[in-house]
Short mmCIF file of C-alpha atoms in Angstrom, two decimals:
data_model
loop_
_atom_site.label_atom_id
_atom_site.label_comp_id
_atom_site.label_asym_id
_atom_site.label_seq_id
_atom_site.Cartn_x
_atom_site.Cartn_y
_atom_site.Cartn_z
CA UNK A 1 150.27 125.59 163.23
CA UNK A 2 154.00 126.22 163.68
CA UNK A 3 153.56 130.00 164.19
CA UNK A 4 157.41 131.05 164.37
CA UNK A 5 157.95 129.03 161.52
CA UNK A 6 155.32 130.87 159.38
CA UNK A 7 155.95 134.18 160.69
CA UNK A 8 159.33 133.42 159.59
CA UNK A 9 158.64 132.73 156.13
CA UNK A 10 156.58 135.85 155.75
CA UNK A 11 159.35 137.88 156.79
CA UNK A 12 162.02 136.39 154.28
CA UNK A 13 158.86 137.49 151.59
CA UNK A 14 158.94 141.07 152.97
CA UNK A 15 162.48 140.87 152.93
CA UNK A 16 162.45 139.86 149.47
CA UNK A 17 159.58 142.85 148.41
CA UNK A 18 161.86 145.34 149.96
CA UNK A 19 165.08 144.35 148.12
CA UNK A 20 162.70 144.10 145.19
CA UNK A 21 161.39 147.87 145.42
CA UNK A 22 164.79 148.94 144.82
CA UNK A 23 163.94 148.13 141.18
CA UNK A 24 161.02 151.04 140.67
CA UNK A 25 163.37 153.33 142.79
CA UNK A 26 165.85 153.20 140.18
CA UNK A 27 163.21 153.79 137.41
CA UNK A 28 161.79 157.04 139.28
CA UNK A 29 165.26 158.06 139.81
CA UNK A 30 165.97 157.69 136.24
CA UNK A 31 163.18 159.84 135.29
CA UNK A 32 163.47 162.10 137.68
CA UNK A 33 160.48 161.49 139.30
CA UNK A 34 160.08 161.33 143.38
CA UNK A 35 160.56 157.97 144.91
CA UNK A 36 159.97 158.91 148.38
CA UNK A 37 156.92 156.71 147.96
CA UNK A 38 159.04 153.10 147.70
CA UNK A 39 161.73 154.64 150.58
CA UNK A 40 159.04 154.91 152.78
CA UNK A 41 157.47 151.67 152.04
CA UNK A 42 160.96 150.15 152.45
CA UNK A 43 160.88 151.61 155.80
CA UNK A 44 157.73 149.82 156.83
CA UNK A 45 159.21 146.70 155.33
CA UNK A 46 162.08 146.68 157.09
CA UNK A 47 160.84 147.16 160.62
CA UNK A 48 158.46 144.51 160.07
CA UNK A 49 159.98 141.95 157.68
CA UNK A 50 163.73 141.93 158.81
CA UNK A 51 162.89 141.09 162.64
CA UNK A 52 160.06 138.60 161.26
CA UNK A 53 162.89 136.74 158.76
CA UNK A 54 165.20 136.44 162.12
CA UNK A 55 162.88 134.61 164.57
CA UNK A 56 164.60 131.70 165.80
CA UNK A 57 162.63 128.64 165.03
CA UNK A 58 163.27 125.43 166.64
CA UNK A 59 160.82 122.83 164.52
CA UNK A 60 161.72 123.74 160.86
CA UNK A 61 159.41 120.41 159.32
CA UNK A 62 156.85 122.47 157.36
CA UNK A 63 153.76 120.55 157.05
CA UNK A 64 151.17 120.49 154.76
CA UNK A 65 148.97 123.36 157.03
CA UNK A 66 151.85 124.82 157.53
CA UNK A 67 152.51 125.16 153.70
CA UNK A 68 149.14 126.06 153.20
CA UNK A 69 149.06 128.87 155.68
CA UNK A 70 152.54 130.25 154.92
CA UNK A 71 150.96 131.05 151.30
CA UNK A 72 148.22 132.55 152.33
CA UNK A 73 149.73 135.02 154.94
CA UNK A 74 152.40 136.26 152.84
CA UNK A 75 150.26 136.83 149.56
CA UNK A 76 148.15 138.82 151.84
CA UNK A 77 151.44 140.46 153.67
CA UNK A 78 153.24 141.23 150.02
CA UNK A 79 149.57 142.72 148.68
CA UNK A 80 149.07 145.24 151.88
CA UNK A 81 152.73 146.51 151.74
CA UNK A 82 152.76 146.67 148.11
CA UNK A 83 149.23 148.71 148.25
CA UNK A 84 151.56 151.83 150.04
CA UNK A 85 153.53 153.19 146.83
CA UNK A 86 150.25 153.80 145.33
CA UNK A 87 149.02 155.44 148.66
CA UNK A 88 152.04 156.95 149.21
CA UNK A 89 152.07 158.75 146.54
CA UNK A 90 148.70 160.21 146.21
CA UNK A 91 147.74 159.57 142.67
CA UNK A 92 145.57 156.84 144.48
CA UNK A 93 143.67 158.26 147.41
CA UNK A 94 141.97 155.41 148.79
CA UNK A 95 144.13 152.97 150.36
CA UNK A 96 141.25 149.99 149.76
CA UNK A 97 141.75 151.55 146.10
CA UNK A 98 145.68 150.84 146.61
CA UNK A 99 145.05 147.31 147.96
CA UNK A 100 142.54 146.50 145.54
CA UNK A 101 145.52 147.53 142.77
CA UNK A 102 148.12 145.84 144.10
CA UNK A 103 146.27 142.00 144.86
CA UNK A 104 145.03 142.32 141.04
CA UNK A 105 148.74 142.80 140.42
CA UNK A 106 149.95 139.95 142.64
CA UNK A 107 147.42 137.56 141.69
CA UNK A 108 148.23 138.63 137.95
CA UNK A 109 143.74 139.42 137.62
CA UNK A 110 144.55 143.04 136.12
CA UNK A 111 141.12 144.31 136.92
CA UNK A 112 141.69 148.10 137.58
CA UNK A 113 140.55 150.82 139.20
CA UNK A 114 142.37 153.44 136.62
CA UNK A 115 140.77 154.92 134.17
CA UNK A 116 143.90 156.11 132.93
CA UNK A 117 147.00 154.60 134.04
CA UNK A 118 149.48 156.97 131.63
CA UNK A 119 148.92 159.61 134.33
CA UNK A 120 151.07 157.93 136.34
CA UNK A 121 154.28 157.83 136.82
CA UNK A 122 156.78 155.86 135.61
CA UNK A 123 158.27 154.45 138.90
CA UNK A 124 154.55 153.46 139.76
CA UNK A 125 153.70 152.01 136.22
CA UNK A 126 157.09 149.82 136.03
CA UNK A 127 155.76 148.97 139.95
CA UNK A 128 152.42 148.42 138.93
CA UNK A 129 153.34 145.77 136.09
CA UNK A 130 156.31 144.19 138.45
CA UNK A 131 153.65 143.16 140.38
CA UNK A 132 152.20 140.97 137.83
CA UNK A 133 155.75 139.64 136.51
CA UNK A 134 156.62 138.68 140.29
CA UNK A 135 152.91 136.96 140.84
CA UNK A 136 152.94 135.33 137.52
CA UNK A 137 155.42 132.59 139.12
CA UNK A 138 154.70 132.80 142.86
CA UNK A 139 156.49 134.85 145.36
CA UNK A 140 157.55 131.80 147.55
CA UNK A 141 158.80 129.79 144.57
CA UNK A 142 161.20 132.91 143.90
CA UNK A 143 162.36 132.69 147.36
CA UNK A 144 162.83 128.86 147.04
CA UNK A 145 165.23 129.63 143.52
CA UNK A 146 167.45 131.64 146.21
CA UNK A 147 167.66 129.90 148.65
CA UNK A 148 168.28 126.73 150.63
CA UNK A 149 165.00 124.60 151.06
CA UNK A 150 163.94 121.63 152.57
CA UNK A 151 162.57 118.40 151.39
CA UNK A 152 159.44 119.45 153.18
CA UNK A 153 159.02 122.74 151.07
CA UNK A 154 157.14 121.06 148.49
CA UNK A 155 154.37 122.19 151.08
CA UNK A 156 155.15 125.55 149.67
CA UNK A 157 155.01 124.86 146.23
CA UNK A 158 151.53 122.67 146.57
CA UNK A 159 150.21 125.78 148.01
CA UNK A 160 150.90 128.42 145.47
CA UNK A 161 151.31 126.32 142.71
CA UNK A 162 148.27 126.22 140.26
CA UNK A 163 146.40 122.86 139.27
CA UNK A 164 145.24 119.58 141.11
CA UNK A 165 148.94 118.23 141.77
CA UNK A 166 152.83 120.42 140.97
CA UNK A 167 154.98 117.95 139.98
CA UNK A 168 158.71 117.75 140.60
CA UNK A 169 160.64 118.25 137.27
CA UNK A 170 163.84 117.22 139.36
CA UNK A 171 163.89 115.13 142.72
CA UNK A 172 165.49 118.65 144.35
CA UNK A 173 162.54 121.32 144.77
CA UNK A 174 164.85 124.20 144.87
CA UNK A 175 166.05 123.03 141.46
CA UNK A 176 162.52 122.41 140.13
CA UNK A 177 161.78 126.44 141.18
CA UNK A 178 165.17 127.20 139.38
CA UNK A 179 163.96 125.37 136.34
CA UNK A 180 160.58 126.78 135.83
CA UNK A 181 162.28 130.16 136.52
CA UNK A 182 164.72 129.85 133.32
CA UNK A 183 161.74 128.96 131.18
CA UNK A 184 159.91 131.93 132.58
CA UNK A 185 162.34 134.57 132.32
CA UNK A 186 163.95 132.78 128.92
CA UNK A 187 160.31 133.37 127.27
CA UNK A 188 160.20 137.01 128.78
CA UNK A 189 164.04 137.63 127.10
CA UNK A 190 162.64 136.68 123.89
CA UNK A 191 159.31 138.60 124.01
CA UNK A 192 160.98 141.73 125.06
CA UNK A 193 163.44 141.64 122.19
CA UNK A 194 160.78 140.83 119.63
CA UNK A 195 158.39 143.79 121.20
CA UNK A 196 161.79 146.17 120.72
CA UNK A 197 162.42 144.99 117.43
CA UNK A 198 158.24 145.88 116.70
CA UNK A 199 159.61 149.61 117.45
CA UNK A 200 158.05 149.38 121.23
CA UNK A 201 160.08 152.35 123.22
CA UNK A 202 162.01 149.95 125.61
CA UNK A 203 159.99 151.31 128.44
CA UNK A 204 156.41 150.23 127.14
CA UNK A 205 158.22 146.91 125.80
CA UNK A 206 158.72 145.74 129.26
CA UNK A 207 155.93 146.82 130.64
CA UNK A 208 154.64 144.74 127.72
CA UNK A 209 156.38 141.93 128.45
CA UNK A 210 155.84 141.42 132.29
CA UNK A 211 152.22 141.96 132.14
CA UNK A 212 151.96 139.38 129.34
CA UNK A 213 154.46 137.00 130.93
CA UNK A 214 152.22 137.10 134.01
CA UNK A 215 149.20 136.91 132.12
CA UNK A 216 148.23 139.69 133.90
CA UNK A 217 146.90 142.08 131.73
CA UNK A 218 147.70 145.76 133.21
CA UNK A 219 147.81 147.81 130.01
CA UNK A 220 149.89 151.01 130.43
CA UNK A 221 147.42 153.01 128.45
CA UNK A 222 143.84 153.31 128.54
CA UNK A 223 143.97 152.50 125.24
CA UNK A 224 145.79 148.85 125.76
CA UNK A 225 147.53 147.08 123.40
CA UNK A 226 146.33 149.44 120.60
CA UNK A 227 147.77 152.46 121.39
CA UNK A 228 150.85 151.74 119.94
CA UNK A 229 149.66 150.97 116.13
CA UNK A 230 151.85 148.00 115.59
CA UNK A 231 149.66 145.01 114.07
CA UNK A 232 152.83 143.09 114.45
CA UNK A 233 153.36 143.89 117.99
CA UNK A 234 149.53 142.70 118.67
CA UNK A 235 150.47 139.30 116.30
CA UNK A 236 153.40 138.40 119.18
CA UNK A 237 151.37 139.96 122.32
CA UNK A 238 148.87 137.39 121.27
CA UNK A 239 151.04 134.54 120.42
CA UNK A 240 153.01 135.05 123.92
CA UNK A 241 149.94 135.47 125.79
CA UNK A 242 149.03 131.92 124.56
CA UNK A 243 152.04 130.77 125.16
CA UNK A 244 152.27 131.57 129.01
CA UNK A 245 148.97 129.55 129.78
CA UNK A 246 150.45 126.35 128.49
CA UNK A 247 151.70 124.09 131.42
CA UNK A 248 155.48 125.04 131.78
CA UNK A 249 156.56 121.35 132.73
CA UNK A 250 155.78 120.94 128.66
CA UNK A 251 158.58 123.16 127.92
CA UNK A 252 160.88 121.63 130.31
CA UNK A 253 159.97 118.65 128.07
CA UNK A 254 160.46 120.18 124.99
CA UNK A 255 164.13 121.49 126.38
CA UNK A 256 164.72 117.70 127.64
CA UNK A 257 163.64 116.27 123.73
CA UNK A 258 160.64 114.49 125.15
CA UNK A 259 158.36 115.21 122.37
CA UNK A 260 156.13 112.36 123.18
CA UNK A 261 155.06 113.49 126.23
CA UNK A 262 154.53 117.07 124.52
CA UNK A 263 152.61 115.71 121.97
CA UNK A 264 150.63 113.40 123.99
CA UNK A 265 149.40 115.98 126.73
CA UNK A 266 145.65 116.03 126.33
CA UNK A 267 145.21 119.49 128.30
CA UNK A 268 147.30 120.94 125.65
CA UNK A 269 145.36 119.28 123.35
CA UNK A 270 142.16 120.75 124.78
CA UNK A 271 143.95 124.22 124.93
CA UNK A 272 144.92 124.62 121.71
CA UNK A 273 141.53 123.03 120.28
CA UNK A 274 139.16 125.32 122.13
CA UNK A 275 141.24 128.24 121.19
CA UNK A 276 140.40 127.48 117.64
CA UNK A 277 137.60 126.85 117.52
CA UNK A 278 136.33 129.78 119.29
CA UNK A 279 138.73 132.08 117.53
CA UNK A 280 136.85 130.39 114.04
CA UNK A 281 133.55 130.90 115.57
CA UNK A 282 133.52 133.95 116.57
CA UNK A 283 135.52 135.41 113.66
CA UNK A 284 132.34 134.33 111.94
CA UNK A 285 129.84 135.88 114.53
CA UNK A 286 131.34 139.71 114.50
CA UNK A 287 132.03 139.87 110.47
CA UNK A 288 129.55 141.60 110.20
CA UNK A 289 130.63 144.41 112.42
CA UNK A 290 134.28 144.32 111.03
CA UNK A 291 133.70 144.32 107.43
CA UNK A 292 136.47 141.93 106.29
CA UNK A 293 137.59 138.22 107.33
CA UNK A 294 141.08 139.36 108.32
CA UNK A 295 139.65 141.93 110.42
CA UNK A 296 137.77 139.91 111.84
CA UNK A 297 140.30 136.88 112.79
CA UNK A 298 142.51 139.51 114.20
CA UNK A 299 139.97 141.02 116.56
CA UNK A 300 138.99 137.29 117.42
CA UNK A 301 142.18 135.99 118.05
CA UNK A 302 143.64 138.12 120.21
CA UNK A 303 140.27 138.70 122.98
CA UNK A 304 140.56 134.58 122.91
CA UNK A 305 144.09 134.35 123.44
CA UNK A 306 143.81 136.69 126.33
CA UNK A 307 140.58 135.26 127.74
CA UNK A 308 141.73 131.70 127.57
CA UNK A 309 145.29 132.79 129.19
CA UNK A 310 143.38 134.97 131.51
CA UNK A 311 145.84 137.08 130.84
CA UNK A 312 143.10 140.32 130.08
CA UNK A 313 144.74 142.34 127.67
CA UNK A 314 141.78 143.38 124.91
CA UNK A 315 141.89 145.50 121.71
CA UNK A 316 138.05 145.58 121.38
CA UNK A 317 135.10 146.62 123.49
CA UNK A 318 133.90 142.78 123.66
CA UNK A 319 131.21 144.22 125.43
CA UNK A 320 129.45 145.17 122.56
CA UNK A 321 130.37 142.16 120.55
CA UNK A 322 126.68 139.76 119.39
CA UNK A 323 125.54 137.25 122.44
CA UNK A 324 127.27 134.38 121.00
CA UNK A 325 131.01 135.98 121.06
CA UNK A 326 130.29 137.05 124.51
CA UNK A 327 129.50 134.12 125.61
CA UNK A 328 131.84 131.56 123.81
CA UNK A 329 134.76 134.82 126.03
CA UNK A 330 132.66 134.13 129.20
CA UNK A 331 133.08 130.20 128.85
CA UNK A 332 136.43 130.64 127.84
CA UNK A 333 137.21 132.61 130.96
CA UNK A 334 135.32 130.08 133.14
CA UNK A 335 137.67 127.32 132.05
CA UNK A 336 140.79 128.93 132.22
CA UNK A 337 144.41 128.14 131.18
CA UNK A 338 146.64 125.12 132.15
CA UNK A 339 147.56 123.66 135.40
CA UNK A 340 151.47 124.91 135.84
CA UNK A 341 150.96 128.09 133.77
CA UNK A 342 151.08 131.45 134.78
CA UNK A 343 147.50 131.77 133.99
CA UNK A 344 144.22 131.38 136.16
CA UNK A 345 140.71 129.90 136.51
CA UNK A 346 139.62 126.16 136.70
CA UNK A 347 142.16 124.84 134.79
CA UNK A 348 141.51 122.88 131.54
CA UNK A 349 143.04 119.37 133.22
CA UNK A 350 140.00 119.74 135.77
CA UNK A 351 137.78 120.26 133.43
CA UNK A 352 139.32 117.00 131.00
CA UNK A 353 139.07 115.18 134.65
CA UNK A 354 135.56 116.16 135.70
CA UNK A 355 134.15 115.50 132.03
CA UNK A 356 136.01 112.25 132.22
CA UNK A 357 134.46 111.17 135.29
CA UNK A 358 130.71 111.93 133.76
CA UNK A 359 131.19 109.66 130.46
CA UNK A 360 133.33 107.32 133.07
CA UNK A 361 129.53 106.98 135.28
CA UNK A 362 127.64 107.26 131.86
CA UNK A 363 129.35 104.06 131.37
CA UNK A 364 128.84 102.46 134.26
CA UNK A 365 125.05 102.52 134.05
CA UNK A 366 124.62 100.96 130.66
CA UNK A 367 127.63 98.46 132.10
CA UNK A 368 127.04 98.15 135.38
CA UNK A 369 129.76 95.46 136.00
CA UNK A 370 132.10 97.79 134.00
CA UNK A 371 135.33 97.97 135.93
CA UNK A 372 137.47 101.50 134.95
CA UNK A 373 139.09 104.12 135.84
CA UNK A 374 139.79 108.14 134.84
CA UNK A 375 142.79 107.97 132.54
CA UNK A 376 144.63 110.70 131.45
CA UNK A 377 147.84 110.74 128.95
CA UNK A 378 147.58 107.08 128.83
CA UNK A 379 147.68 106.57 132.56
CA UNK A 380 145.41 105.92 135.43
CA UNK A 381 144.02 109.02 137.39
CA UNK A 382 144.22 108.39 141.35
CA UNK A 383 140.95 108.55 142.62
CA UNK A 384 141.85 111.17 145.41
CA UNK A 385 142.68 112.83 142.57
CA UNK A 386 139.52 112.97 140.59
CA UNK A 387 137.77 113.05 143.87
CA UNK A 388 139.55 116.61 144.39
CA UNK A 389 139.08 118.01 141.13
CA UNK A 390 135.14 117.48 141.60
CA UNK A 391 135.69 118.62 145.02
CA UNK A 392 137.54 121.76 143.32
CA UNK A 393 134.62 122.80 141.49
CA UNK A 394 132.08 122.66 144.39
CA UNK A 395 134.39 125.17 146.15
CA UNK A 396 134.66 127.14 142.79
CA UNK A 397 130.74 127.55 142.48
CA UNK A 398 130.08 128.55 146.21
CA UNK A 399 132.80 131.22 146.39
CA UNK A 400 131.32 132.19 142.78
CA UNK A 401 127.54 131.91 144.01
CA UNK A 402 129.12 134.24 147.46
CA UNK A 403 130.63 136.97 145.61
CA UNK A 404 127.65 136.89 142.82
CA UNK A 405 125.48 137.92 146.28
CA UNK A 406 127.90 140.42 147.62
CA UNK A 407 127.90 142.47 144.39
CA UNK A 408 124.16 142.28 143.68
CA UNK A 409 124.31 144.37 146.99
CA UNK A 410 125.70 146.98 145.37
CA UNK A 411 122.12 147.11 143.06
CA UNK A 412 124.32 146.34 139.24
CA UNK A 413 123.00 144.81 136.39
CA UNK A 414 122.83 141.10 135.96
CA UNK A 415 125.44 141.04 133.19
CA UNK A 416 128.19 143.37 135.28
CA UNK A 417 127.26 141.16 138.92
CA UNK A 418 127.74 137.51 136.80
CA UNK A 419 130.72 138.56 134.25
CA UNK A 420 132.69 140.57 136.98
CA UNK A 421 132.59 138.14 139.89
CA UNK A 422 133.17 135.41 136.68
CA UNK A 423 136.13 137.46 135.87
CA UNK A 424 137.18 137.74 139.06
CA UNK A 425 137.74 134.61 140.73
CA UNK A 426 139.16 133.61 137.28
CA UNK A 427 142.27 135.66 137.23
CA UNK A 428 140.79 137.24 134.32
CA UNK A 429 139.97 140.64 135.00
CA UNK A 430 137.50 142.51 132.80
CA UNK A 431 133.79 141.16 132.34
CA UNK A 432 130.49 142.54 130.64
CA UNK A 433 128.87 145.61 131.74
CA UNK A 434 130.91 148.50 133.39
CA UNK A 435 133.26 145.90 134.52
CA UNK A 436 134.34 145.11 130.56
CA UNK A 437 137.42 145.88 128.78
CA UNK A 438 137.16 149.39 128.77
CA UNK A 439 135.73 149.85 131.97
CA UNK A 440 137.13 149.93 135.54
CA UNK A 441 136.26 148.92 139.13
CA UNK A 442 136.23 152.17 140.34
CA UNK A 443 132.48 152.90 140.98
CA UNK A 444 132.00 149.70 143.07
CA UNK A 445 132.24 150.52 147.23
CA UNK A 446 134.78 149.49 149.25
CA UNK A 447 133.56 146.49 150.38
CA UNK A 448 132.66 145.10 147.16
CA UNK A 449 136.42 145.87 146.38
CA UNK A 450 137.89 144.23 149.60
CA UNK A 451 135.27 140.98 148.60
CA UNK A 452 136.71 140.99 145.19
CA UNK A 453 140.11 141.27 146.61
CA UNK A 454 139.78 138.30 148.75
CA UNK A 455 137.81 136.50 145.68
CA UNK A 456 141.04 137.03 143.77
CA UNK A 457 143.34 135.84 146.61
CA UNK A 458 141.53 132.62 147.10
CA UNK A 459 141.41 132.21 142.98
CA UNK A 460 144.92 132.45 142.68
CA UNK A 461 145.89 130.69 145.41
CA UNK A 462 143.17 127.56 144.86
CA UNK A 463 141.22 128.16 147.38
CA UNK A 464 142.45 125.75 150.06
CA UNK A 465 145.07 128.43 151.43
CA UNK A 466 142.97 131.05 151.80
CA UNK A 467 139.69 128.97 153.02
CA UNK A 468 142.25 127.29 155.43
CA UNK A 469 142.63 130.88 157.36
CA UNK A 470 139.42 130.71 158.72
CA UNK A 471 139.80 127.31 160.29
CA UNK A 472 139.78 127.77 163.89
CA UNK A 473 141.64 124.76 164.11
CA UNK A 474 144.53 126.08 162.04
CA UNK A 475 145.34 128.61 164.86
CA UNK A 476 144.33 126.66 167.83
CA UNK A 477 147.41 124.10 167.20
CA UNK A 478 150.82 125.19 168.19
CA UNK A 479 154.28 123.58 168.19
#
């Protein structure tokens, strides 16, 4: 591993958080609140990150495991020093509670350990939610928008972007992190306005909107969505929410005219489809509990559009919701959103892949001289490809089987130990049990937190990065 090189990298992040804190500093000072919690972070940052950014590095080629390690080290770097503001400021006495915060914000999972996050204030709320609006994207493609990059950082983006292959809107990579930028902030410009013109206080609005953008899911009440009594405001929560787990190279295709290849995508397809069907069946399945259709749909829609988006956000205690609603939410959440969203989990293209490949071998035993291959959008999957994607969901049951064992330790219920860890290490956030919408993950130890921490580094990341750290080999190599 080039060492200085990576090192380097993770101090032009920490450069970049520090510059970023300045943000929440302004919102305490506007309030009047005490910000000596971000200075003092800032301190920290600077010592470490500034002399980190200015190593001199002689081999700048960043290879693949050089990429894949420069991801993982500065998710990791950005989650510790963005822990302190919560520690710093004492409404969050446990600094594995602060850590556990801050990767749920980063890796946009929203699971909490706040029962009630209005107590705090509203330098660490606008904090708490930046978080999520700066993961939602990647922290390294940011950097790449603003700065020069080479041909080789495509390394960078393979890492921390999210489904079996990124692809390169333009030949430039620097230009292709500038693009998916202006669709991400141009859909957050238009949510915000729309949550204003809902009569959102502008504060709560963009909470709102970064949370949502991120597909994160940190409410700013205990309450959630709800609190504010705007049906409307709910109607474009949930239609945004959608929206941000549909693969953003689409949009760059809509903005471009190509409404073939929009309309061709079959993970789109597949997203949209399961969406309504589950929203149809179970609208059906809590009637009864709701009293009226409309009631019903509403309730529906929105836990599916934030389960499928693994986004998080709920307006009902699912929890309590008839077996087959739970577990059409618990399906939905293993699946996921789309590759190149902001959104988590397996990703629906694996799973069109992977399902693919079975009818592809069904097939191939009632023809055995049957010569195929996976096609997708009228084109021929590579093999490596399909290969990884099957490979992808190996990885995805161990780690899931791993954590399942870690929090059975802790003696919970079946539901809470398979829903949470489910949740998890889909970018979801809230399960079944005491884990569910309403609840937090407080009462679990600290090392089920630090396990569910990494769990929702290596779910954000894919895996690889993460995995990749403990690779002797990865450290034993030096240029």
């Amino acid at each position: 591993m080039n060492r200085r090189l990576v090192a380097a990298f993770v101090g032009r992040a920490l450069q970049l958080e520090f510059f970023i804190l300045i943000l929440p500093i302004a919102v305490s000072l506007f309030y009047g609140e005490d910000a000596s919690s971000f200075l003092i972070t800032m301190v920290f940052l600077a010592v470490i990150g500034f002399p980190l950014s200015s190593l001199e590095v002689k081999n700048k080629n960043l290879r693949t495991r050089d990429g894949f390690a420069a991801v993982a080290l500065t998710w990791i770097a950005i989650s510790l020093f963005g822990a302190l503001p919560f520690y710093f400021s004492g409404y969050i006495t446990s600094l594995t509670d602060s850590f556990f915060e801050a990767v749920s914000g980063f890796t946009t999972t929203g699971a909490t350990i706040l029962a009630a996050p209005e107590l705090l204030p509203k330098g660490l709320l606008f904090w708490r939610a930046l978080t999520q609006f700066i993961g939602g994207m990647g922290i390294l493609v940011f950097m790449m928008t603003m700065t020069s990059s080479s041909a080789s950082s495509v390394n960078l983006l393979k890492a921390e972007s999210t489904g079996p292959t990124p692809s390169k809107l333009v030949p430039k990579i620097r230009e292709t992190a500038r693009i998916l930028y202006i669709i991400y902030f141009g859909l957050s410009a238009v949510l915000l306005l729309l949550l204003i013109c809902c009569g959102l206080a502008p504060f709560d609005a963009i909470l709102t909107t970064m949370c949502t953008a991120g597909t994160g899911g940190f409410a700013a009440h205990s309450l959630g969505i709800g609190v504010y009594g705007s049906l409307v405001a709910e109607i474009i929560v949930s239609i945004f929410m959608f929206l941000f787990g549909i693969n953003f190279t689409l949009y760059f295709y809509l903005l471009r005219r190509n409404f073939k290849e929009f309309h061709q995508d079959e993970e789109l397809r597949l997203y949209v489809g399961l969406a309504g069907v589950a929203i149809v069946l179970i609208a059906r399945d809590i009637y009864p509990l709701c009293g009226s259709i409309s009631e019903a749909l509403r309730l529906s829609s929105f836990q599916v559009s934030g389960v499928i988006s693994t986004a998080g956000y709920a307006t009902a205690n699912y929890s309590e919701w008839p077996v087959l609603s739970k577990t059409i939410l618990m399906l939905l959440t293993l699946g996921g959103s789309s590759a190149g969203s902001t959104g988590g989990g397996l990703k629906l293209i694996r799973v069109l892949i992977i399902g693919k490949s079975i009818r592809l071998e069904i097939d191939r035993l009632l023809h055995p001289r049957l010569v195929r291959t996976v096609r997708l959008q009228g084109r021929n999957v590579p093999e490596a490809t399909v290969n990884g994607a099957l490979m992808f969901l190996c990885v995805y049951a161990l780690c899931f089987a791993f954590f399942c064992l870690v929090m059975a330790l802790e003696g919970n219920d079946l539901q809470t130990v398979v829903t949470s860890t489910l949740a998890i290490i889909s970018n979801v956030g809230p399960g079944l049990g005491s884990a569910g919408p309403l609840g937090t993950f407080a009462a679990f130890s600290p090392l089920a937190k630090i396990t569910l921490s990494f769990g929702m580094f290596v779910s954000r990341l894919e895996f690889y990065p993460m995995l990749l750290l403990f690779t002797p080999g990865l450290w034993r190599n030096r240029i």
